[in-house]
Amino acid sequence: MTDALYDLTGKRVYVAGHRGMVGSAIVRRLQREGCEILTADRAVDLREQAPVRDWFAANRPDAVFLAAARVGGIDANDRYPAQFLYDNLMIEANVIDAAAQFGTSRLLFLGSSCIYPRMAPQPIVEDALLTGPLEPTNEWYAIAKIAGIKLCQAYRREYDCDFISAMPTNLYGPGDNFDLATSHVMPALIRKAHEAKLAGDAALPVWGSGKPLREFLHVDDMADACVFLMRHYSGESHVNVGYGEDISIADLARTVAKAVGFAGDIAFDATKPDGTPRKLMDSSLLRGMGWRPSVDLETGIAGAYAHFLEGGARTVSLSQ
Ligand code: GFB
């Protein structure tokens, strides 16, 4: 697809959440678009309405990528339900409403594949939203992200705002959170395999049964898909952004162990939850527009491990 419906050249483009893994990848990707990239400093707490409105009134972005969110892995989602629900509801409500009030023409909201029912038919199509009960470990986050999709749809219907939503599968890559208490599985396994190798441990500890299936997309591919959608897509439906294949957590652990050079066994910890059994997304809507991912899993894991070794590991604590 060549003709863009929205050209970013020369536009003032705000990336909300530019310090996070996804936001920082979007900033890197936007450097090729010839736009002016805007970010807000920490003083603008996106959970507070007044500073968000003041920032939009002063900066008036043409386009917004809403990548700011309270995020974390299965354990953090379960442990901090109030932060995952309240912070995400406030961030998205404040940013979406301010964008509508201060003349933003295009906004892309980022959700998550956990918006879908726990037992959704696989691969999961966009229309599976709100057709069944959610996975209990992350229903707080999922409810907030569903509200974000609905805000974009409601502002489109009532105020004619061209706001869209993208639903990424599980993401990984540079800028990930390596705090073992709050991280997702990929950075956790990279760090644990590395530390097990250095300590000469007999086994790599892996949460749960190892049987759940997950689909992983490199964050640079996600950022590319976000820019693609901003340029080419307008519509009420959210759009799935996946890699197209999934892998069991046990096989992921073996792949990470190999990339890191850890030769020991894998020890499954049954006291930790498995979460959703499978959440492979159907990304044919996006594929039909002409977008494809470019980073395969082994290359992506090697890059993520190299980044970890270079000291690029961020840690995000959620304790109150
Ligand atoms: O990545 P993860 O935390 O999130 O866990 P979800 C994926 C799977 O990996 C689960 C297992 O079955 C975990 O039990 N796992 C194995 C581990 N070892 C580890 C480990 O050391 N750390 C972690 N974190 N997991 C999240 C949602 O679900 O996915 C969020 O909670 C969000 O809301 C995110 O949607 C993308 O894939 O289960």
mmCIF file of C-alpha atoms and ligand atoms in Angstrom:
data_model
loop_
_atom_site.group_PDB
_atom_site.id
_atom_site.type_symbol
_atom_site.label_atom_id
_atom_site.label_comp_id
_atom_site.label_asym_id
_atom_site.label_seq_id
_atom_site.Cartn_x
_atom_site.Cartn_y
_atom_site.Cartn_z
ATOM 1 C CA MET A 1 0.000 0.000 0.000
ATOM 2 C CA THR A 2 1.563 3.306 -1.009
ATOM 3 C CA ASP A 3 -1.006 6.095 -0.826
ATOM 4 C CA ALA A 4 -1.348 7.107 2.795
ATOM 5 C CA LEU A 5 -4.618 8.545 4.069
ATOM 6 C CA TYR A 6 -2.655 10.487 6.662
ATOM 7 C CA ASP A 7 0.823 11.841 5.920
ATOM 8 C CA LEU A 8 2.952 12.363 9.014
ATOM 9 C CA THR A 9 5.463 14.628 7.245
ATOM 10 C CA GLY A 10 5.719 17.971 9.002
ATOM 11 C CA LYS A 11 3.100 16.997 11.622
ATOM 12 C CA ARG A 12 3.424 17.553 15.353
ATOM 13 C CA VAL A 13 3.255 14.017 16.740
ATOM 14 C CA TYR A 14 2.912 13.318 20.462
ATOM 15 C CA VAL A 15 4.113 9.959 21.801
ATOM 16 C CA ALA A 16 2.511 9.412 25.205
ATOM 17 C CA GLY A 17 4.618 6.933 27.175
ATOM 18 C CA HIS A 18 7.905 7.636 25.381
ATOM 19 C CA ARG A 19 9.995 6.150 28.223
ATOM 20 C CA GLY A 20 8.342 2.733 27.966
ATOM 21 C CA MET A 21 9.309 -0.137 25.674
ATOM 22 C CA VAL A 22 6.578 0.568 23.107
ATOM 23 C CA GLY A 23 6.681 4.367 23.275
ATOM 24 C CA SER A 24 10.461 4.486 22.877
ATOM 25 C CA ALA A 25 10.231 2.139 19.880
ATOM 26 C CA ILE A 26 7.578 4.399 18.305
ATOM 27 C CA VAL A 27 9.866 7.426 18.845
ATOM 28 C CA ARG A 28 12.720 5.553 17.100
ATOM 29 C CA ARG A 29 10.444 4.570 14.222
ATOM 30 C CA LEU A 30 8.995 8.081 13.804
ATOM 31 C CA GLN A 31 12.454 9.501 13.206
ATOM 32 C CA ARG A 32 12.057 8.257 9.612
ATOM 33 C CA GLU A 33 8.734 10.050 9.056
ATOM 34 C CA GLY A 34 9.874 13.678 8.832
ATOM 35 C CA CYS A 35 7.577 14.755 11.656
ATOM 36 C CA GLU A 36 8.156 16.769 14.812
ATOM 37 C CA ILE A 37 8.124 14.332 17.753
ATOM 38 C CA LEU A 38 6.631 15.692 20.967
ATOM 39 C CA THR A 39 7.005 14.127 24.409
ATOM 40 C CA ALA A 40 5.892 15.292 27.846
ATOM 41 C CA ASP A 41 8.152 15.235 30.887
ATOM 42 C CA ARG A 42 7.426 13.426 34.129
ATOM 43 C CA ALA A 43 5.759 16.510 35.626
ATOM 44 C CA VAL A 44 2.765 15.816 33.367
ATOM 45 C CA ASP A 45 1.100 12.987 35.292
ATOM 46 C CA LEU A 46 -1.220 11.471 32.685
ATOM 47 C CA ARG A 47 -3.526 10.201 35.449
ATOM 48 C CA GLU A 48 -4.398 13.824 36.291
ATOM 49 C CA GLN A 49 -6.824 15.691 34.061
ATOM 50 C CA ALA A 50 -5.590 19.292 34.549
ATOM 51 C CA PRO A 51 -1.910 18.840 33.579
ATOM 52 C CA VAL A 52 -2.909 16.753 30.561
ATOM 53 C CA ARG A 53 -5.310 19.460 29.350
ATOM 54 C CA ASP A 54 -2.703 22.165 29.988
ATOM 55 C CA TRP A 55 -0.108 20.215 28.026
ATOM 56 C CA PHE A 56 -2.453 19.701 25.060
ATOM 57 C CA ALA A 57 -3.514 23.374 25.136
ATOM 58 C CA ALA A 58 0.123 24.450 25.012
ATOM 59 C CA ASN A 59 1.369 21.886 22.476
ATOM 60 C CA ARG A 60 -1.647 21.066 20.251
ATOM 61 C CA PRO A 61 -0.353 17.874 18.602
ATOM 62 C CA ASP A 62 -1.741 16.920 15.191
ATOM 63 C CA ALA A 63 -1.410 13.202 15.932
ATOM 64 C CA VAL A 64 -1.070 11.130 19.111
ATOM 65 C CA PHE A 65 0.285 7.642 19.773
ATOM 66 C CA LEU A 66 -1.183 6.624 23.131
ATOM 67 C CA ALA A 67 1.401 4.103 24.380
ATOM 68 C CA ALA A 68 1.397 5.256 28.014
ATOM 69 C CA ALA A 69 0.057 2.577 30.350
ATOM 70 C CA ARG A 70 0.561 0.741 33.603
ATOM 71 C CA VAL A 71 1.806 -2.630 32.335
ATOM 72 C CA GLY A 72 3.252 -5.798 33.773
ATOM 73 C CA GLY A 73 3.327 -9.562 33.623
ATOM 74 C CA ILE A 74 0.891 -12.139 34.940
ATOM 75 C CA ASP A 75 1.935 -11.797 38.586
ATOM 76 C CA ALA A 76 1.924 -7.972 38.663
ATOM 77 C CA ASN A 77 -1.508 -7.886 36.995
ATOM 78 C CA ASP A 78 -2.872 -10.151 39.697
ATOM 79 C CA ARG A 79 -1.107 -8.391 42.573
ATOM 80 C CA TYR A 80 -1.893 -4.757 41.716
ATOM 81 C CA PRO A 81 -5.455 -4.785 40.328
ATOM 82 C CA ALA A 82 -6.213 -1.231 41.437
ATOM 83 C CA GLN A 83 -3.147 0.266 39.739
ATOM 84 C CA PHE A 84 -3.817 -1.667 36.530
ATOM 85 C CA LEU A 85 -7.471 -0.614 36.415
ATOM 86 C CA TYR A 86 -7.387 2.948 37.780
ATOM 87 C CA ASP A 87 -4.120 4.178 36.229
ATOM 88 C CA ASN A 88 -4.998 2.868 32.789
ATOM 89 C CA LEU A 89 -8.561 4.195 32.862
ATOM 90 C CA MET A 90 -7.361 7.646 33.902
ATOM 91 C CA ILE A 91 -4.471 7.817 31.415
ATOM 92 C CA GLU A 92 -6.601 6.866 28.423
ATOM 93 C CA ALA A 93 -9.616 8.981 29.430
ATOM 94 C CA ASN A 94 -7.492 12.085 29.998
ATOM 95 C CA VAL A 95 -5.395 11.764 26.839
ATOM 96 C CA ILE A 96 -8.275 10.807 24.521
ATOM 97 C CA ASP A 97 -10.522 13.591 25.819
ATOM 98 C CA ALA A 98 -7.756 16.222 25.665
ATOM 99 C CA ALA A 99 -6.899 15.124 22.105
ATOM 100 C CA ALA A 100 -10.557 15.618 21.143
ATOM 101 C CA GLN A 101 -10.769 19.008 22.830
ATOM 102 C CA PHE A 102 -7.539 20.482 21.476
ATOM 103 C CA GLY A 103 -7.785 19.618 17.797
ATOM 104 C CA THR A 104 -5.789 16.383 17.405
ATOM 105 C CA SER A 105 -6.825 14.924 14.042
ATOM 106 C CA ARG A 106 -5.524 11.370 14.492
ATOM 107 C CA LEU A 107 -4.969 9.239 17.595
ATOM 108 C CA LEU A 108 -3.847 5.610 17.896
ATOM 109 C CA PHE A 109 -4.637 3.866 21.169
ATOM 110 C CA LEU A 110 -2.654 0.765 22.139
ATOM 111 C CA GLY A 111 -4.464 -2.081 23.865
ATOM 112 C CA SER A 112 -3.546 -5.710 24.413
ATOM 113 C CA SER A 113 -4.572 -9.198 23.319
ATOM 114 C CA CYS A 114 -5.815 -9.830 26.878
ATOM 115 C CA ILE A 115 -8.998 -7.876 25.992
ATOM 116 C CA TYR A 116 -10.348 -11.103 24.453
ATOM 117 C CA PRO A 117 -12.277 -13.824 26.282
ATOM 118 C CA ARG A 118 -10.094 -16.425 27.992
ATOM 119 C CA MET A 119 -11.550 -19.207 25.829
ATOM 120 C CA ALA A 120 -11.910 -17.249 22.563
ATOM 121 C CA PRO A 121 -11.701 -19.441 19.420
ATOM 122 C CA GLN A 122 -8.169 -19.392 18.002
ATOM 123 C CA PRO A 123 -6.778 -17.550 16.148
ATOM 124 C CA ILE A 124 -8.681 -14.686 17.748
ATOM 125 C CA VAL A 125 -10.524 -12.307 15.425
ATOM 126 C CA GLU A 126 -11.353 -8.692 16.328
ATOM 127 C CA ASP A 127 -15.067 -9.589 16.598
ATOM 128 C CA ALA A 128 -14.352 -11.900 19.558
ATOM 129 C CA LEU A 129 -14.304 -8.834 21.827
ATOM 130 C CA LEU A 130 -16.931 -9.029 24.597
ATOM 131 C CA THR A 131 -18.168 -12.490 23.637
ATOM 132 C CA GLY A 132 -17.157 -14.277 26.864
ATOM 133 C CA PRO A 133 -15.530 -14.094 30.309
ATOM 134 C CA LEU A 134 -11.991 -12.680 30.643
ATOM 135 C CA GLU A 135 -8.875 -14.380 32.052
ATOM 136 C CA PRO A 136 -9.037 -13.657 35.811
ATOM 137 C CA THR A 137 -5.304 -12.872 36.257
ATOM 138 C CA ASN A 138 -5.541 -9.827 34.028
ATOM 139 C CA GLU A 139 -9.204 -8.822 33.914
ATOM 140 C CA TRP A 140 -8.480 -5.447 35.555
ATOM 141 C CA TYR A 141 -6.023 -4.457 32.843
ATOM 142 C CA ALA A 142 -8.265 -5.959 30.160
ATOM 143 C CA ILE A 143 -11.321 -4.001 31.341
ATOM 144 C CA ALA A 144 -9.300 -0.763 31.236
ATOM 145 C CA LYS A 145 -8.048 -1.541 27.717
ATOM 146 C CA ILE A 146 -11.561 -2.437 26.525
ATOM 147 C CA ALA A 147 -12.698 0.953 27.890
ATOM 148 C CA GLY A 148 -9.939 2.602 25.823
ATOM 149 C CA ILE A 149 -11.199 0.942 22.623
ATOM 150 C CA LYS A 150 -14.738 2.027 23.490
ATOM 151 C CA LEU A 151 -13.591 5.613 24.168
ATOM 152 C CA CYS A 152 -12.053 5.798 20.699
ATOM 153 C CA GLN A 153 -15.231 4.389 19.153
ATOM 154 C CA ALA A 154 -17.498 6.691 21.178
ATOM 155 C CA TYR A 155 -15.477 9.832 20.346
ATOM 156 C CA ARG A 156 -15.520 8.790 16.687
ATOM 157 C CA ARG A 157 -19.330 8.434 16.739
ATOM 158 C CA GLU A 158 -20.214 11.453 18.852
ATOM 159 C CA TYR A 159 -17.472 13.977 18.026
ATOM 160 C CA ASP A 160 -16.262 12.695 14.634
ATOM 161 C CA CYS A 161 -12.723 12.119 15.953
ATOM 162 C CA ASP A 162 -10.530 9.925 13.750
ATOM 163 C CA PHE A 163 -9.251 7.837 16.675
ATOM 164 C CA ILE A 164 -8.242 4.196 16.139
ATOM 165 C CA SER A 165 -7.022 1.284 18.284
ATOM 166 C CA ALA A 166 -4.350 -1.373 17.792
ATOM 167 C CA MET A 167 -4.233 -4.595 19.846
ATOM 168 C CA PRO A 168 -0.715 -5.989 20.137
ATOM 169 C CA THR A 169 0.091 -9.548 21.053
ATOM 170 C CA ASN A 170 2.804 -10.169 23.725
ATOM 171 C CA LEU A 171 5.686 -7.788 22.943
ATOM 172 C CA TYR A 172 9.406 -7.948 23.718
ATOM 173 C CA GLY A 173 12.614 -6.166 22.768
ATOM 174 C CA PRO A 174 14.824 -3.241 23.783
ATOM 175 C CA GLY A 175 13.522 -1.192 26.695
ATOM 176 C CA ASP A 176 11.712 -4.132 28.324
ATOM 177 C CA ASN A 177 11.224 -4.366 32.091
ATOM 178 C CA PHE A 178 13.591 -6.916 33.685
ATOM 179 C CA ASP A 179 12.260 -6.732 37.245
ATOM 180 C CA LEU A 180 11.380 -10.372 37.944
ATOM 181 C CA ALA A 181 8.411 -9.453 40.143
ATOM 182 C CA THR A 182 6.677 -7.285 37.539
ATOM 183 C CA SER A 183 8.038 -8.326 34.138
ATOM 184 C CA HIS A 184 6.548 -10.354 31.335
ATOM 185 C CA VAL A 185 7.844 -13.820 30.560
ATOM 186 C CA MET A 186 10.403 -12.946 27.867
ATOM 187 C CA PRO A 187 12.607 -10.540 29.870
ATOM 188 C CA ALA A 188 12.162 -12.758 32.946
ATOM 189 C CA LEU A 189 13.475 -15.817 31.110
ATOM 190 C CA ILE A 190 16.386 -13.881 29.574
ATOM 191 C CA ARG A 191 17.451 -12.591 32.970
ATOM 192 C CA LYS A 192 16.895 -15.890 34.794
ATOM 193 C CA ALA A 193 18.743 -17.921 32.154
ATOM 194 C CA HIS A 194 21.638 -15.454 32.241
ATOM 195 C CA GLU A 195 21.838 -15.526 36.038
ATOM 196 C CA ALA A 196 21.501 -19.339 36.128
ATOM 197 C CA LYS A 197 24.377 -19.613 33.634
ATOM 198 C CA LEU A 198 26.609 -17.312 35.703
ATOM 199 C CA ALA A 199 25.744 -19.108 38.951
ATOM 200 C CA GLY A 200 26.220 -22.553 37.400
ATOM 201 C CA ASP A 201 22.689 -23.545 38.474
ATOM 202 C CA ALA A 202 21.306 -26.945 37.544
ATOM 203 C CA ALA A 203 17.926 -25.636 36.329
ATOM 204 C CA LEU A 204 16.155 -22.587 34.915
ATOM 205 C CA PRO A 205 13.037 -21.807 37.003
ATOM 206 C CA VAL A 206 9.935 -21.307 34.824
ATOM 207 C CA TRP A 207 6.531 -20.328 36.222
ATOM 208 C CA GLY A 208 3.503 -22.531 35.671
ATOM 209 C CA SER A 209 3.261 -25.744 33.647
ATOM 210 C CA GLY A 210 5.100 -24.540 30.529
ATOM 211 C CA LYS A 211 2.027 -25.545 28.497
ATOM 212 C CA PRO A 212 0.438 -22.135 27.761
ATOM 213 C CA LEU A 213 0.961 -20.868 24.234
ATOM 214 C CA ARG A 214 1.939 -17.266 23.564
ATOM 215 C CA GLU A 215 2.529 -15.250 20.402
ATOM 216 C CA PHE A 216 5.506 -12.869 20.539
ATOM 217 C CA LEU A 217 6.104 -9.793 18.401
ATOM 218 C CA HIS A 218 9.265 -7.686 18.466
ATOM 219 C CA VAL A 219 8.560 -4.142 19.646
ATOM 220 C CA ASP A 220 10.228 -2.632 16.555
ATOM 221 C CA ASP A 221 7.668 -4.493 14.427
ATOM 222 C CA MET A 222 4.923 -3.188 16.716
ATOM 223 C CA ALA A 223 6.151 0.392 16.323
ATOM 224 C CA ASP A 224 6.245 -0.080 12.559
ATOM 225 C CA ALA A 225 2.672 -1.427 12.597
ATOM 226 C CA CYS A 226 1.528 1.571 14.674
ATOM 227 C CA VAL A 227 2.988 4.035 12.160
ATOM 228 C CA PHE A 228 1.504 1.972 9.326
ATOM 229 C CA LEU A 229 -1.970 2.086 10.895
ATOM 230 C CA MET A 230 -1.667 5.801 11.635
ATOM 231 C CA ARG A 231 -0.882 6.408 7.969
ATOM 232 C CA HIS A 232 -3.272 3.927 6.356
ATOM 233 C CA TYR A 233 -6.194 2.955 8.576
ATOM 234 C CA SER A 234 -9.336 4.705 9.671
ATOM 235 C CA GLY A 235 -12.227 2.763 11.156
ATOM 236 C CA GLU A 236 -14.200 1.891 14.245
ATOM 237 C CA SER A 237 -12.858 -1.642 14.646
ATOM 238 C CA HIS A 238 -9.665 -2.118 16.615
ATOM 239 C CA VAL A 239 -6.934 -3.945 14.668
ATOM 240 C CA ASN A 240 -4.976 -7.004 15.857
ATOM 241 C CA VAL A 241 -1.191 -6.790 15.544
ATOM 242 C CA GLY A 242 0.410 -10.210 15.838
ATOM 243 C CA TYR A 243 3.311 -12.252 14.541
ATOM 244 C CA GLY A 244 1.161 -15.103 13.229
ATOM 245 C CA GLU A 245 2.663 -18.042 15.152
ATOM 246 C CA ASP A 246 2.759 -19.020 18.787
ATOM 247 C CA ILE A 247 5.077 -21.123 20.960
ATOM 248 C CA SER A 248 4.665 -22.950 24.267
ATOM 249 C CA ILE A 249 6.299 -21.391 27.322
ATOM 250 C CA ALA A 250 8.382 -24.584 27.705
ATOM 251 C CA ASP A 251 9.711 -24.231 24.145
ATOM 252 C CA LEU A 252 10.281 -20.520 24.688
ATOM 253 C CA ALA A 253 12.350 -21.328 27.787
ATOM 254 C CA ARG A 254 14.446 -23.782 25.740
ATOM 255 C CA THR A 255 14.910 -21.197 22.969
ATOM 256 C CA VAL A 256 15.959 -18.492 25.439
ATOM 257 C CA ALA A 257 18.289 -20.909 27.280
ATOM 258 C CA LYS A 258 19.976 -21.737 23.970
ATOM 259 C CA ALA A 259 20.346 -18.053 23.007
ATOM 260 C CA VAL A 260 21.835 -17.250 26.409
ATOM 261 C CA GLY A 261 24.065 -20.323 26.533
ATOM 262 C CA PHE A 262 22.475 -21.970 29.570
ATOM 263 C CA ALA A 263 22.777 -25.741 29.203
ATOM 264 C CA GLY A 264 20.922 -26.935 32.334
ATOM 265 C CA ASP A 265 17.400 -28.290 32.834
ATOM 266 C CA ILE A 266 14.093 -26.465 33.139
ATOM 267 C CA ALA A 267 12.225 -26.552 36.473
ATOM 268 C CA PHE A 268 8.508 -25.718 36.291
ATOM 269 C CA ASP A 269 7.030 -23.934 39.317
ATOM 270 C CA ALA A 270 3.430 -25.125 39.660
ATOM 271 C CA THR A 271 2.726 -22.594 42.419
ATOM 272 C CA LYS A 272 2.693 -19.845 39.770
ATOM 273 C CA PRO A 273 -0.312 -19.329 37.440
ATOM 274 C CA ASP A 274 -0.458 -20.317 33.771
ATOM 275 C CA GLY A 275 -2.968 -17.625 32.829
ATOM 276 C CA THR A 276 -4.742 -17.841 29.479
ATOM 277 C CA PRO A 277 -4.093 -21.231 27.817
ATOM 278 C CA ARG A 278 -3.612 -19.662 24.389
ATOM 279 C CA LYS A 279 -4.029 -16.247 22.752
ATOM 280 C CA LEU A 280 -2.919 -16.417 19.146
ATOM 281 C CA MET A 281 -4.406 -13.483 17.288
ATOM 282 C CA ASP A 282 -5.823 -13.475 13.798
ATOM 283 C CA SER A 283 -4.032 -10.527 12.193
ATOM 284 C CA SER A 284 -5.501 -10.945 8.719
ATOM 285 C CA LEU A 285 -7.189 -7.528 8.837
ATOM 286 C CA LEU A 286 -3.765 -5.868 9.145
ATOM 287 C CA ARG A 287 -2.076 -8.352 6.754
ATOM 288 C CA GLY A 288 -4.794 -7.534 4.210
ATOM 289 C CA MET A 289 -3.723 -3.879 4.348
ATOM 290 C CA GLY A 290 -0.196 -4.962 3.369
ATOM 291 C CA TRP A 291 1.725 -4.972 6.673
ATOM 292 C CA ARG A 292 4.035 -7.847 7.717
ATOM 293 C CA PRO A 293 6.369 -8.350 10.691
ATOM 294 C CA SER A 294 10.076 -8.563 9.904
ATOM 295 C CA VAL A 295 11.832 -9.801 13.072
ATOM 296 C CA ASP A 296 11.727 -13.577 13.663
ATOM 297 C CA LEU A 297 11.738 -14.922 17.212
ATOM 298 C CA GLU A 298 15.327 -16.215 17.333
ATOM 299 C CA THR A 299 16.757 -12.992 15.898
ATOM 300 C CA GLY A 300 14.606 -10.956 18.258
ATOM 301 C CA ILE A 301 15.649 -12.936 21.338
ATOM 302 C CA ALA A 302 19.337 -12.642 20.378
ATOM 303 C CA GLY A 303 18.903 -8.857 20.074
ATOM 304 C CA ALA A 304 17.007 -8.591 23.358
ATOM 305 C CA TYR A 305 19.737 -10.568 25.138
ATOM 306 C CA ALA A 306 22.455 -8.377 23.590
ATOM 307 C CA HIS A 307 20.572 -5.321 24.824
ATOM 308 C CA PHE A 308 20.329 -6.841 28.306
ATOM 309 C CA LEU A 309 24.088 -7.502 28.307
ATOM 310 C CA GLU A 310 24.811 -3.924 27.219
ATOM 311 C CA GLY A 311 23.110 -2.743 30.404
ATOM 312 C CA GLY A 312 19.923 -1.689 28.672
ATOM 313 C CA ALA A 313 17.755 -3.534 31.208
ATOM 314 C CA ARG A 314 15.127 -1.336 32.830
ATOM 315 C CA THR A 315 13.374 -2.385 36.025
ATOM 316 C CA VAL A 316 9.909 -1.164 36.940
ATOM 317 C CA SER A 317 8.685 -1.684 40.480
ATOM 318 C CA LEU A 318 4.980 -1.446 41.263
ATOM 319 C CA SER A 319 5.076 -1.551 45.046
ATOM 320 C CA GLN A 320 3.082 1.255 46.644
HETATM 321 O O1 GFB B 1 4.258 -12.743 29.989
HETATM 322 P P1 GFB B 1 3.346 -13.109 31.084
HETATM 323 O O2 GFB B 1 3.659 -12.567 32.425
HETATM 324 O O3 GFB B 1 1.893 -12.661 30.735
HETATM 325 O O4 GFB B 1 3.312 -14.719 31.234
HETATM 326 P P2 GFB B 1 0.555 -13.223 30.073
HETATM 327 C C1 GFB B 1 3.147 -15.560 30.132
HETATM 328 C C2 GFB B 1 3.297 -17.009 30.565
HETATM 329 O O5 GFB B 1 4.666 -17.245 30.905
HETATM 330 C C3 GFB B 1 2.469 -17.412 31.782
HETATM 331 C C4 GFB B 1 4.739 -17.924 32.154
HETATM 332 O O6 GFB B 1 1.958 -18.724 31.590
HETATM 333 C C5 GFB B 1 3.509 -17.412 32.908
HETATM 334 O O7 GFB B 1 3.186 -18.271 33.992
HETATM 335 N N1 GFB B 1 6.032 -17.658 32.811
HETATM 336 C C6 GFB B 1 7.004 -18.576 33.016
HETATM 337 C C7 GFB B 1 6.450 -16.496 33.332
HETATM 338 N N2 GFB B 1 8.020 -18.043 33.718
HETATM 339 C C8 GFB B 1 7.705 -16.735 33.922
HETATM 340 C C9 GFB B 1 8.379 -15.681 34.582
HETATM 341 O O8 GFB B 1 9.449 -15.818 35.142
HETATM 342 N N3 GFB B 1 7.757 -14.454 34.567
HETATM 343 C C10 GFB B 1 6.554 -14.266 33.968
HETATM 344 N N4 GFB B 1 6.013 -13.026 33.990
HETATM 345 N N5 GFB B 1 5.870 -15.284 33.360
HETATM 346 C C11 GFB B 1 0.007 -10.746 30.348
HETATM 347 C C12 GFB B 1 -1.104 -9.974 30.978
HETATM 348 O O9 GFB B 1 -0.408 -12.049 30.380
HETATM 349 O O10 GFB B 1 0.218 -10.415 29.015
HETATM 350 C C13 GFB B 1 -1.097 -8.561 30.641
HETATM 351 O O11 GFB B 1 -1.070 -10.207 32.355
HETATM 352 C C14 GFB B 1 -0.739 -8.273 29.197
HETATM 353 O O12 GFB B 1 -2.344 -8.043 30.935
HETATM 354 C C15 GFB B 1 0.421 -9.096 28.717
HETATM 355 O O13 GFB B 1 -1.847 -8.513 28.381
HETATM 356 C C16 GFB B 1 0.697 -8.937 27.244
HETATM 357 O O14 GFB B 1 0.733 -13.414 28.604
HETATM 358 O O15 GFB B 1 0.007 -14.407 30.783
#
